[in-house]
XYZ file of C-alpha atoms in Angstrom:
535
model
C 163.755 164.532 17.687
C 162.729 160.860 17.226
C 164.430 159.179 14.091
C 162.350 156.056 13.151
C 164.982 154.951 10.504
C 168.401 155.905 9.625
C 168.418 156.853 6.135
C 171.128 156.309 3.554
C 172.218 159.379 1.552
C 170.214 158.107 -1.456
C 167.499 160.159 -2.549
C 164.318 158.646 -4.731
C 163.429 159.778 -8.015
C 160.742 162.014 -8.165
C 158.300 161.927 -11.570
C 155.172 162.684 -12.851
C 155.550 159.204 -15.148
C 153.508 156.597 -13.172
C 150.683 159.208 -12.654
C 151.005 159.918 -16.899
C 150.678 156.481 -17.393
C 147.455 156.197 -15.537
C 145.988 159.169 -16.556
C 146.418 158.502 -20.383
C 144.730 155.563 -20.364
C 141.979 157.180 -18.410
C 141.511 159.533 -20.474
C 141.591 157.317 -23.375
C 138.921 155.084 -21.787
C 136.538 158.053 -21.518
C 137.034 159.580 -24.715
C 136.666 156.735 -26.329
C 132.569 157.040 -26.377
C 132.876 160.506 -27.586
C 135.240 159.697 -30.815
C 132.003 156.863 -31.152
C 129.241 159.369 -31.198
C 131.385 161.894 -33.261
C 133.295 159.720 -36.114
C 131.117 156.399 -35.953
C 133.968 154.676 -37.783
C 135.244 151.634 -35.925
C 138.516 151.623 -37.685
C 139.134 154.822 -35.806
C 138.394 153.802 -32.548
C 140.259 150.359 -33.004
C 143.598 152.774 -33.778
C 142.740 155.493 -30.905
C 142.917 152.381 -28.759
C 145.962 150.958 -29.817
C 147.824 153.969 -29.709
C 146.657 154.873 -26.279
C 147.772 151.055 -25.531
C 151.181 151.594 -27.302
C 151.969 154.959 -25.398
C 151.322 152.883 -22.061
C 153.471 150.286 -23.335
C 156.576 152.472 -24.096
C 156.237 154.742 -21.160
C 156.069 151.719 -18.734
C 159.069 150.484 -20.347
C 160.887 153.383 -19.641
C 159.817 153.777 -16.228
C 161.295 150.365 -15.489
C 164.656 151.261 -17.500
C 164.844 154.399 -15.492
C 164.614 152.156 -12.135
C 166.889 149.804 -13.114
C 169.507 152.447 -14.243
C 168.956 154.285 -11.134
C 168.178 151.728 -8.546
C 165.795 153.487 -6.730
C 162.197 153.655 -6.956
C 159.434 156.502 -8.645
C 158.016 158.340 -6.542
C 154.446 160.699 -7.539
C 152.646 162.510 -5.470
C 149.206 163.500 -6.711
C 148.487 167.061 -6.447
C 151.968 167.664 -4.944
C 150.424 166.340 -1.430
C 152.929 164.584 0.486
C 151.782 161.222 2.216
C 150.452 160.181 4.490
C 147.850 163.105 3.754
C 148.181 162.432 -0.236
C 147.992 159.740 -2.287
C 151.218 158.402 -3.509
C 152.427 155.994 -6.228
C 155.829 154.201 -5.770
C 157.357 152.322 -7.961
C 160.101 149.873 -7.788
C 161.507 146.956 -9.847
C 159.126 144.563 -8.703
C 155.710 146.272 -9.570
C 157.627 148.108 -12.776
C 158.250 144.750 -14.090
C 154.720 143.345 -13.716
C 153.512 147.254 -15.593
C 155.652 146.008 -18.171
C 153.878 142.906 -18.356
C 150.061 143.931 -18.106
C 150.943 146.813 -21.011
C 152.676 144.689 -23.245
C 149.945 141.920 -22.921
C 147.034 144.708 -23.327
C 148.732 145.904 -26.295
C 148.669 142.890 -27.991
C 145.454 141.934 -26.645
C 144.148 145.388 -28.518
C 146.017 144.300 -32.046
C 144.453 140.778 -31.759
C 140.567 142.141 -31.184
C 140.899 144.439 -34.471
C 140.503 141.130 -36.457
C 138.765 138.933 -33.888
C 136.184 141.046 -32.580
C 135.327 142.564 -36.042
C 131.530 141.586 -36.508
C 130.927 142.553 -32.774
C 128.395 145.436 -31.678
C 129.156 148.097 -29.302
C 132.873 147.962 -29.896
C 133.379 150.909 -28.884
C 132.274 150.186 -25.396
C 134.835 146.855 -25.715
C 137.980 149.089 -26.267
C 136.506 151.664 -23.341
C 136.401 148.794 -20.886
C 139.481 147.434 -22.170
C 141.537 150.647 -21.116
C 139.594 151.052 -17.654
C 140.669 147.716 -16.824
C 144.307 148.538 -17.380
C 143.782 151.711 -15.884
C 142.973 149.756 -13.107
C 145.518 147.240 -13.295
C 148.708 149.640 -13.127
C 146.803 151.847 -10.408
C 147.003 148.515 -8.166
C 150.702 147.894 -9.219
C 151.972 151.509 -8.794
C 150.245 152.813 -5.626
C 151.391 152.909 -2.387
C 148.243 153.615 -0.354
C 145.397 151.167 0.496
C 142.540 153.190 0.152
C 143.396 154.039 -3.600
C 144.400 150.082 -3.817
C 140.877 149.651 -2.919
C 139.791 152.069 -5.503
C 142.225 150.915 -8.125
C 140.582 147.269 -7.552
C 136.935 148.512 -8.259
C 137.934 150.547 -11.167
C 139.798 147.034 -12.754
C 136.591 144.591 -11.324
C 134.032 146.685 -12.568
C 135.212 146.893 -16.237
C 136.254 143.077 -15.816
C 132.544 141.875 -15.049
C 131.391 144.084 -17.790
C 133.530 142.997 -20.268
C 132.308 139.164 -19.294
C 128.875 140.235 -20.164
C 130.158 141.544 -23.334
C 127.984 138.670 -25.333
C 124.901 140.148 -23.421
C 122.325 137.899 -25.663
C 124.239 134.789 -24.089
C 122.331 133.197 -20.980
C 125.407 131.775 -19.731
C 127.831 134.802 -20.102
C 125.004 136.978 -18.164
C 124.899 134.683 -15.571
C 128.899 133.850 -15.304
C 129.003 137.925 -15.101
C 126.579 137.959 -12.400
C 128.405 135.855 -10.390
C 131.607 137.291 -10.743
C 130.268 140.686 -10.032
C 128.335 139.553 -7.002
C 131.140 137.865 -5.411
C 133.604 140.270 -6.146
C 131.497 143.138 -5.072
C 131.358 141.027 -1.509
C 135.109 140.726 -1.706
C 135.934 144.343 -2.051
C 133.143 145.759 0.462
C 134.854 143.005 2.700
C 138.563 144.806 1.734
C 137.018 148.403 2.751
C 136.270 147.139 5.876
C 139.625 145.883 6.016
C 141.040 149.369 5.367
C 138.505 150.861 7.886
C 139.659 148.555 10.623
C 143.159 149.554 9.780
C 142.945 153.169 9.415
C 140.923 153.132 12.934
C 144.127 151.355 14.388
C 146.959 153.157 13.149
C 145.571 156.652 11.696
C 146.811 155.670 8.278
C 146.606 154.144 5.024
C 149.761 154.855 3.466
C 152.207 151.368 3.145
C 155.401 152.697 4.558
C 153.570 154.702 7.354
C 151.772 151.528 8.220
C 154.812 149.467 8.496
C 156.675 152.579 10.740
C 153.851 152.439 12.891
C 153.515 148.397 13.308
C 157.120 147.995 13.861
C 156.796 148.324 17.602
C 158.498 152.108 18.056
C 155.086 153.952 17.487
C 153.745 152.016 20.772
C 156.295 154.019 22.908
C 155.837 157.022 21.163
C 151.687 157.263 20.617
C 151.095 155.621 24.208
C 148.292 153.215 22.271
C 147.111 150.354 23.743
C 149.400 147.348 21.903
C 146.501 144.977 22.168
C 143.811 147.222 20.393
C 146.529 147.964 17.769
C 147.076 144.329 17.111
C 143.618 143.363 17.353
C 143.020 146.184 14.409
C 145.635 144.398 12.495
C 144.360 141.267 12.673
C 140.916 142.025 11.473
C 142.874 144.124 8.723
C 145.372 141.387 7.746
C 142.402 138.436 7.808
C 139.722 140.595 5.698
C 142.485 141.913 3.470
C 143.708 138.229 2.404
C 140.401 137.044 1.570
C 140.204 139.501 -0.700
C 143.394 138.686 -2.732
C 142.593 135.189 -2.412
C 139.584 135.831 -4.225
C 141.231 138.431 -6.637
C 143.711 135.706 -7.406
C 141.413 132.880 -7.592
C 143.068 130.793 -5.157
C 141.408 127.804 -3.892
C 138.217 127.670 -2.474
C 137.926 131.049 -3.760
C 138.160 129.838 -7.347
C 135.220 129.391 -7.734
C 134.076 132.220 -10.355
C 136.726 131.705 -12.302
C 135.708 129.375 -14.815
C 132.409 130.183 -15.871
C 133.983 133.926 -16.066
C 137.030 132.948 -18.369
C 134.996 130.560 -20.795
C 131.985 132.722 -21.204
C 133.635 136.016 -21.785
C 135.272 136.960 -25.304
C 138.653 135.267 -26.074
C 140.938 138.046 -25.450
C 138.934 138.837 -22.525
C 139.411 135.337 -20.971
C 143.580 135.851 -21.996
C 143.108 139.601 -20.289
C 141.593 137.717 -16.937
C 143.464 134.598 -16.703
C 147.080 136.037 -17.640
C 146.843 139.751 -15.950
C 143.433 139.964 -13.718
C 144.425 137.027 -11.254
C 148.137 138.449 -10.871
C 147.082 141.536 -9.235
C 145.780 139.716 -6.488
C 149.060 137.698 -5.958
C 150.976 140.925 -6.447
C 148.708 142.467 -3.454
C 149.642 139.310 -1.131
C 153.415 139.823 -2.317
C 153.368 143.862 -1.226
C 151.129 142.910 1.966
C 153.475 140.479 3.553
C 156.734 141.757 2.076
C 156.256 145.255 2.225
C 153.839 146.425 4.865
C 154.780 143.342 7.332
C 158.399 142.850 6.194
C 161.215 142.928 8.974
C 158.413 143.552 11.944
C 159.471 141.803 14.573
C 156.265 142.020 16.526
C 154.111 140.483 14.478
C 156.825 138.212 12.818
C 155.110 135.041 14.061
C 151.598 135.769 12.901
C 153.337 136.717 9.498
C 155.049 133.559 9.670
C 151.331 131.702 9.966
C 150.307 133.680 7.444
C 152.920 132.454 4.873
C 151.861 128.858 6.061
C 148.390 129.652 5.151
C 149.142 131.050 1.791
C 151.212 127.555 1.328
C 148.423 125.814 2.501
C 146.248 127.090 -0.323
C 148.953 126.774 -3.308
C 149.277 123.023 -2.571
C 145.596 122.847 -2.486
C 145.029 125.088 -5.756
C 147.594 123.353 -7.543
C 146.075 119.743 -6.566
C 142.582 120.797 -7.178
C 143.057 122.523 -10.461
C 145.469 119.821 -12.476
C 142.432 117.208 -11.414
C 140.186 119.391 -12.763
C 141.291 119.230 -16.060
C 141.358 115.965 -16.874
C 137.500 116.012 -16.713
C 136.929 119.292 -18.608
C 135.378 118.910 -21.965
C 135.183 122.680 -22.596
C 138.863 123.837 -23.858
C 138.036 127.165 -22.335
C 137.176 125.887 -18.798
C 140.008 123.961 -19.299
C 142.378 126.529 -19.503
C 140.791 127.925 -16.930
C 141.237 125.578 -14.560
C 144.940 125.613 -15.373
C 145.203 128.956 -14.275
C 144.105 127.790 -10.599
C 146.657 125.069 -10.951
C 149.861 127.368 -11.727
C 148.205 130.105 -9.302
C 148.893 127.421 -6.896
C 152.472 127.119 -8.062
C 152.988 131.024 -7.948
C 151.369 131.212 -4.543
C 153.753 128.501 -2.795
C 156.488 129.804 -3.892
C 155.474 133.127 -2.468
C 154.461 131.382 0.893
C 158.033 129.976 1.068
C 159.258 133.718 1.890
C 162.658 132.623 0.703
C 164.643 134.513 -1.983
C 164.829 131.503 -4.098
C 160.846 130.627 -3.659
C 159.910 134.608 -4.449
C 162.467 134.309 -7.371
C 160.662 131.221 -8.413
C 157.015 132.865 -7.976
C 157.923 136.059 -9.776
C 159.286 134.364 -13.024
C 156.353 132.334 -12.890
C 153.732 135.034 -12.741
C 155.742 136.350 -16.012
C 155.793 133.034 -17.720
C 152.369 132.013 -17.183
C 151.031 135.337 -18.378
C 152.686 135.072 -21.450
C 151.664 131.674 -21.963
C 148.062 132.217 -20.773
C 147.580 134.970 -23.276
C 148.447 132.800 -26.179
C 146.521 129.724 -25.365
C 143.223 131.628 -25.307
C 143.967 134.258 -28.353
C 145.067 130.949 -30.332
C 142.384 128.900 -29.510
C 139.869 132.009 -29.541
C 140.222 131.608 -33.701
C 139.906 127.778 -33.329
C 136.277 128.164 -31.521
C 135.375 130.728 -34.155
C 136.091 128.501 -37.178
C 134.272 125.357 -35.791
C 131.866 127.217 -33.674
C 132.344 125.371 -30.700
C 134.109 124.873 -27.440
C 134.063 121.233 -26.568
C 137.824 119.745 -27.440
C 136.216 116.685 -29.530
C 134.939 118.943 -31.606
C 138.044 120.600 -31.923
C 139.802 117.542 -33.171
C 142.368 117.885 -35.391
C 141.445 121.704 -36.469
C 144.620 122.875 -35.404
C 146.217 120.712 -38.227
C 144.235 122.540 -40.922
C 144.597 126.218 -39.619
C 148.448 126.155 -39.073
C 148.972 129.673 -37.945
C 146.285 129.152 -34.833
C 147.049 125.551 -34.244
C 151.022 126.086 -34.320
C 150.065 128.843 -31.276
C 148.456 126.631 -29.515
C 150.505 123.802 -29.364
C 153.738 125.945 -28.453
C 151.019 127.188 -25.347
C 149.902 123.597 -24.592
C 153.779 122.425 -24.420
C 155.073 125.838 -22.623
C 152.247 125.194 -19.821
C 152.892 121.595 -19.524
C 156.365 122.293 -18.445
C 158.629 120.852 -21.747
C 161.884 121.848 -21.588
C 163.134 124.836 -23.758
C 160.086 126.638 -23.344
C 159.856 129.899 -20.414
C 157.649 127.570 -17.852
C 159.736 124.754 -17.602
C 162.328 127.501 -16.281
C 160.192 128.843 -13.655
C 158.774 125.496 -12.630
C 162.564 124.293 -12.123
C 163.040 126.792 -10.082
C 160.165 126.396 -7.463
C 161.134 122.703 -7.264
C 164.703 123.918 -6.501
C 163.040 126.367 -3.903
C 160.971 123.520 -2.341
C 163.908 121.274 -1.905
C 166.251 123.921 -0.324
C 163.182 124.488 2.240
C 163.212 120.649 2.457
C 159.567 121.393 2.147
C 158.490 117.516 1.447
C 154.871 117.581 1.539
C 154.969 120.571 -0.970
C 157.209 118.652 -3.124
C 155.207 115.533 -3.247
C 152.277 117.825 -3.784
C 154.116 119.643 -6.603
C 155.250 116.872 -8.242
C 151.492 115.129 -8.249
C 150.146 118.370 -9.858
C 152.789 119.144 -12.676
C 152.458 115.329 -13.837
C 148.599 115.430 -14.122
C 148.315 118.638 -15.726
C 151.024 117.978 -18.015
C 149.431 114.660 -19.067
C 146.330 117.107 -19.445
C 148.104 119.593 -21.812
C 149.872 117.078 -24.011
C 146.123 114.988 -24.403
C 144.795 118.172 -25.580
C 147.536 119.055 -27.602
C 147.463 115.838 -29.358
C 143.639 116.257 -29.701
C 143.448 119.433 -31.619
C 146.914 119.659 -33.073
C 147.822 116.374 -33.782
C 145.070 114.026 -34.465
C 143.004 114.381 -37.930
C 140.013 116.205 -38.412
C 136.954 114.440 -38.395
C 134.898 116.913 -40.287
C 134.739 119.630 -42.747
C 134.955 123.680 -41.678
C 133.759 126.049 -43.468
C 136.976 128.056 -44.958
C 137.183 131.441 -42.706
C 140.349 133.777 -42.940
C 141.978 135.991 -40.409
C 144.145 139.166 -41.246
C 147.743 139.059 -40.250
C 146.859 141.700 -37.710
C 145.394 139.241 -35.465
C 148.236 136.595 -36.233
C 150.531 139.185 -35.299
C 150.397 138.902 -31.435
C 150.385 134.687 -31.711
C 153.742 135.194 -33.066
C 155.001 137.710 -30.891
C 153.615 135.601 -27.323
C 155.241 132.023 -29.173
C 158.426 133.732 -29.591
C 158.290 135.321 -25.966
C 157.485 131.632 -24.618
C 160.671 130.200 -26.670
C 162.969 133.350 -25.718
C 162.342 133.428 -22.403
C 163.179 129.637 -21.635
C 166.229 129.093 -23.914
C 167.820 132.695 -22.351
C 165.744 132.321 -18.842
C 169.493 132.645 -17.455
C 169.625 136.197 -18.652
C 166.308 137.396 -18.313
C 166.395 135.897 -14.630
C 169.807 137.679 -13.904
C 168.933 141.118 -15.649
C 164.903 141.405 -14.785
C 163.722 138.496 -12.087
C 166.314 139.074 -9.956
C 166.732 143.210 -9.461
C 162.664 142.383 -8.977
C 163.046 139.629 -6.375
C 165.440 141.613 -4.499
C 163.247 144.945 -4.603
C 160.585 142.906 -3.027
C 162.411 141.448 -0.223
C 164.832 144.145 0.550
C 162.243 146.937 1.036
C 164.148 149.300 2.837
C 164.498 151.774 -0.507
C 160.301 151.530 -1.327
C 160.067 152.493 2.444
C 162.293 155.044 2.532
C 161.276 157.164 -0.678
C 158.010 157.712 1.432
C 159.246 158.614 4.461
C 161.710 161.432 3.427
C 158.139 162.332 2.088
C 156.284 162.085 5.346
C 158.773 164.056 7.181
C 157.768 166.951 5.054
C 154.297 167.176 6.723
C 155.736 167.399 10.086
C 153.604 164.271 11.282
C 157.071 162.499 12.406
C 158.545 164.519 14.969
């Protein structure tokens, strides 16, 4: 009998919890229209959506703590079918931590929307799509199968397209949504072609099974042509990475992002910038370090991919930083800052070192929180002034201090000011670059950091410090609207002040689970053996 892996004696945890979370959100999404037609009471719909978001958040935290306590991934088989025949969810600490980020921020977005979207029509469709996006995002994080990844990318993407077009009477919103949808559909179609190539070459789309089959031993067993398999893997890799860079808005595939972020409702902008683009980064990380991690036969190929990722990250950071300096629309300004920060994230990822991936992982968390705070707080200021132009928002943060303080904290955080969370992750990134002696990347990082900081501080001064140039009609917002701003502001400070503890207990285990992929792979390999497909 051929033994492809010498398994450790540790058993993975088999639990239906990952499936329950995604099913719960999908059920909530599909039943909101029914609730609307039966009751037609907006407060019931809002409460209904918040309850489902709250349950998903609680369960995602339970899932993370279960993984932390056991030290093993949690495995769920759909319908009891083992891989590679059936679809499987495998949640390690890395995907579990990002799952907590998704559910927690979306819960705050749902709470914020109660006050912010108060006068909106078709509110039931808004919450339907919000839960659908969350279902897709968690499905992408939890799945261990590339076809299911494609399906969940489509679920999240189609829902996001519709949310961008939520203000359907605005021409620019429809235009932004159409551009996002057309190019997004092209990207996911390309990914579908990629997985066809992978299945034709390897006969599987399960991530662990693919890792085994491209590790070298498979060629000797199957008698397959190495050249044909490498050719198929090459097509799969190139096309998949194109899709992932589009979803992550990495330069030059960022072009859809500024219009989509600026024309969407502010809660949706927070969702897109804080969470949706991170899924592309997660897919790149899972692709490179789970499927290709430790595979000697394509190590040179993987190293070249990492170099490409680094180059794209450097280009994104510099391009995003300089584009920030010429923006007059505050939401486009924040959107281009996402391009810059995604560049920082993939630079750390592309290094392939422990410290680089640690910095990248912490920056994903920190940027998601800070960017959600920026869009949610500025959304209130935009509603007050009726404008997104920075010069017309001058001084409004001084008059409406709740939103003004929150927006000021988000700008200081994104600027990398000490004591805030992003300073810690950017400090880790520069340390990783120095450790790798990547001098060109260090220069590029410093340039984009300085340019970005100046831009952030300028906007902070313009909106929150300068005296207002005109009076505004008094508008009141409920405490429910300000609650998410308070939570996110406190998180920006605590994750900076207590960054060492967060890194020790959460970021380090997540980084280790991504780099040292044996527990992830073994949890699936044990199930594959049950099918008898490995003999």
